[in-house]
Amino acid sequence: MEPTTLTTERLVLRPFATGDAPEVHAACQDPEIQRWNEVPSPYGRAHADTWVEETVPAGWREDTAYSFAVRLGAEGPLVAALGVHPRGESVYEVGFWAVKEHRGRGYVTEALGAAARWAFAELGAGRLEWRAEPGNAGSRAVAEKAGFRQEGILRAGISHRGTMRDCRVGSLLPSDLGLPSRLPYLPSPA
């Protein structure tokens, strides 16, 4: 997939670039980002450099992960990170974190909406999944505001720092946003 830039009313979502490493490093010092996300802890500058210079470009090139720097306007500060990851035929998982100083302003919800529409239209996603540990109330609120429907708790549904942990799972379908699906969907009878 060619690296893509998305825009919303307030935000620009673009692939991370080398110049983003200092802001990524600073953001990932936040204990909340380290607590809920699979980032190294402690998080060193070399981790940020490797991520923006090697991991992100490889994900786009190899179609294994599409990671976006979420900025307040084209030249504005980094407010969040958002990724879309293939998980199976027509299924993609979303993940995100928000920079501490920019939480509570709806930026991640707005970015997630843009990324979801892109995933449905350009990647051919038939389902987006969101997963988070049950205690991650902020992540759950963002997912719900973006239209994800809670489906339940998966036992040992995620791996975090070498431990299998239960997680909440939610989904978003193209029809939830009024979009067509590339594959037909046959819901279970009521």
Coordinates of C-alpha atoms in Angstrom, one line a residue:
M1 CA 0.0 0.0 0.0
E2 CA 1.3 3.4 -0.9
P3 CA 1.5 5.6 2.3
T4 CA -1.6 7.7 2.6
T5 CA -2.5 11.0 4.1
L6 CA -6.0 11.6 5.5
T7 CA -7.6 14.9 6.6
T8 CA -10.5 15.8 8.7
E9 CA -11.9 19.2 9.8
R10 CA -9.1 19.6 12.4
L11 CA -6.6 16.9 11.8
V12 CA -4.0 15.5 9.4
L13 CA -3.3 11.8 9.6
R14 CA -0.1 10.8 7.8
P15 CA 2.5 8.1 8.1
F16 CA 5.1 8.8 10.8
A17 CA 8.3 10.3 9.5
T18 CA 11.8 10.6 10.9
G19 CA 11.2 14.1 12.2
D20 CA 8.4 12.8 14.4
A21 CA 10.7 10.7 16.7
P22 CA 11.2 13.4 19.3
E23 CA 7.4 13.9 19.8
V24 CA 6.8 10.1 19.8
H25 CA 9.6 9.7 22.4
A26 CA 8.1 12.5 24.6
A27 CA 4.5 11.1 24.3
C28 CA 5.6 7.6 25.2
Q29 CA 7.1 8.7 28.5
D30 CA 3.5 8.9 29.7
P31 CA 2.8 6.0 32.1
E32 CA -0.7 5.6 30.7
I33 CA 0.6 5.0 27.2
Q34 CA 3.0 2.5 28.6
R35 CA 0.3 0.8 30.7
W36 CA -2.2 0.2 28.0
N37 CA -0.2 -0.1 24.8
E38 CA 2.4 -2.5 23.7
V39 CA 5.3 0.0 23.7
P40 CA 8.6 -0.7 25.4
S41 CA 8.9 0.3 29.0
P42 CA 11.0 2.2 29.7
Y43 CA 10.7 3.9 26.3
G44 CA 14.0 5.3 25.0
R45 CA 14.7 7.6 22.1
A46 CA 16.2 4.7 20.1
H47 CA 12.7 3.0 20.4
A48 CA 11.1 6.1 18.8
D49 CA 13.8 6.3 16.1
T50 CA 13.4 2.7 15.1
W51 CA 9.7 2.9 15.1
V52 CA 9.4 5.9 12.8
E53 CA 12.4 5.1 10.6
E54 CA 12.0 1.3 10.2
T55 CA 8.8 -0.2 11.7
V56 CA 6.3 2.2 10.2
P57 CA 7.7 2.3 6.7
A58 CA 8.0 -1.5 6.7
G59 CA 4.4 -1.9 7.7
W60 CA 3.2 0.2 4.8
R61 CA 5.5 -1.4 2.3
E62 CA 4.7 -5.0 3.4
D63 CA 0.9 -4.4 4.1
T64 CA 1.3 -5.5 7.7
A65 CA 0.4 -2.2 9.5
Y66 CA -0.7 1.2 8.5
S67 CA 0.4 3.7 11.2
F68 CA -0.6 7.3 11.2
A69 CA 0.7 10.3 13.1
V70 CA -2.3 12.4 14.0
R71 CA -1.5 16.1 13.9
L72 CA -3.5 19.2 14.7
G73 CA -3.3 20.6 11.1
A74 CA -0.5 19.9 8.7
E75 CA 2.1 21.7 10.8
G76 CA 0.5 21.3 14.2
P77 CA 1.6 19.2 17.2
L78 CA 1.4 15.4 17.4
V79 CA -1.9 14.7 19.2
A80 CA -2.2 10.9 18.7
A81 CA -1.0 7.8 17.0
L82 CA -3.4 5.5 15.2
G83 CA -2.8 2.1 13.5
V84 CA -4.8 -0.2 11.3
H85 CA -3.6 -3.8 11.3
P86 CA -4.7 -6.7 9.1
R87 CA -6.0 -9.6 11.2
G88 CA -7.7 -12.0 8.6
E89 CA -9.7 -11.9 5.5
S90 CA -11.4 -8.5 5.4
V91 CA -10.8 -8.0 9.2
Y92 CA -8.6 -5.3 10.5
E93 CA -7.8 -4.2 14.1
V94 CA -7.4 -0.6 15.2
G95 CA -5.1 0.7 17.9
F96 CA -4.4 4.2 19.2
W97 CA -3.0 6.4 21.9
A98 CA -3.4 10.1 22.6
V99 CA -0.7 12.5 23.8
K100 CA -1.5 13.3 27.4
E101 CA -1.8 17.1 26.8
H102 CA -4.3 16.6 24.0
R103 CA -6.7 14.1 25.6
G104 CA -10.4 14.9 26.0
R105 CA -10.8 17.0 22.9
G106 CA -12.2 14.3 20.5
Y107 CA -9.1 14.1 18.3
V108 CA -8.8 10.4 18.5
T109 CA -12.5 9.8 17.8
E110 CA -12.3 12.1 14.8
A111 CA -9.1 10.4 13.6
L112 CA -10.6 6.9 14.1
G113 CA -13.6 7.9 12.0
A114 CA -11.4 9.0 9.2
A115 CA -9.3 5.9 9.4
A116 CA -12.3 3.6 9.5
R117 CA -13.8 5.2 6.3
W118 CA -10.4 4.8 4.6
A119 CA -10.1 1.1 5.7
F120 CA -13.6 0.3 4.4
A121 CA -13.1 2.2 1.1
E122 CA -9.4 1.5 0.3
L123 CA -8.5 -1.6 2.1
G124 CA -11.8 -3.4 1.5
A125 CA -12.3 -4.0 5.2
G126 CA -15.5 -5.8 6.1
R127 CA -15.0 -5.5 9.8
L128 CA -12.8 -3.3 12.1
E129 CA -12.1 -4.6 15.6
W130 CA -11.1 -2.7 18.7
R131 CA -9.6 -4.5 21.6
A132 CA -8.5 -3.2 25.0
E133 CA -8.2 -4.4 28.6
P134 CA -11.4 -4.0 30.6
G135 CA -9.9 -1.3 32.8
N136 CA -9.0 1.0 29.8
A137 CA -12.0 3.3 30.0
G138 CA -10.5 6.0 27.8
S139 CA -10.0 3.6 24.9
R140 CA -13.5 2.2 25.3
A141 CA -15.0 5.7 25.3
V142 CA -13.2 6.6 22.1
A143 CA -14.3 3.4 20.3
E144 CA -17.9 3.8 21.4
K145 CA -18.0 7.5 20.3
A146 CA -16.6 6.4 16.9
G147 CA -19.5 3.9 16.5
F148 CA -17.9 0.6 17.6
R149 CA -20.3 -1.8 19.2
Q150 CA -19.2 -3.7 22.2
E151 CA -19.4 -7.4 21.7
G152 CA -18.0 -8.9 24.9
I153 CA -14.9 -10.0 26.7
L154 CA -12.4 -12.4 25.1
R155 CA -10.5 -14.5 27.6
A156 CA -6.7 -14.3 27.0
G157 CA -7.6 -12.1 24.0
I158 CA -4.4 -10.0 24.0
S159 CA -0.8 -10.4 24.9
H160 CA 0.8 -7.6 26.9
R161 CA 4.4 -7.7 28.2
G162 CA 4.5 -11.5 28.0
T163 CA 1.2 -12.1 29.7
M164 CA -2.1 -13.2 28.1
R165 CA -4.9 -10.9 29.3
D166 CA -8.6 -10.7 28.9
C167 CA -9.8 -7.9 26.7
R168 CA -13.0 -6.2 25.6
V169 CA -13.7 -6.4 21.9
G170 CA -15.9 -4.2 19.7
S171 CA -16.5 -4.0 16.0
L172 CA -17.5 -1.5 13.4
L173 CA -18.9 -2.6 10.1
P174 CA -19.2 -0.5 6.9
S175 CA -23.0 -0.5 7.3
D176 CA -22.6 1.2 10.7
L177 CA -21.3 4.2 8.8
G178 CA -23.8 4.0 5.9
L179 CA -21.1 2.5 3.6
P180 CA -21.4 -0.5 1.3
S181 CA -19.4 -3.7 2.1
R182 CA -17.3 -5.5 -0.5
L183 CA -18.5 -8.8 0.9
P184 CA -22.1 -9.6 1.7
Y185 CA -23.0 -9.8 5.4
L186 CA -25.5 -12.3 6.7
P187 CA -26.3 -11.4 10.4
S188 CA -27.6 -14.1 12.7
P189 CA -31.4 -14.3 13.1
A190 CA -32.7 -12.2 16.0

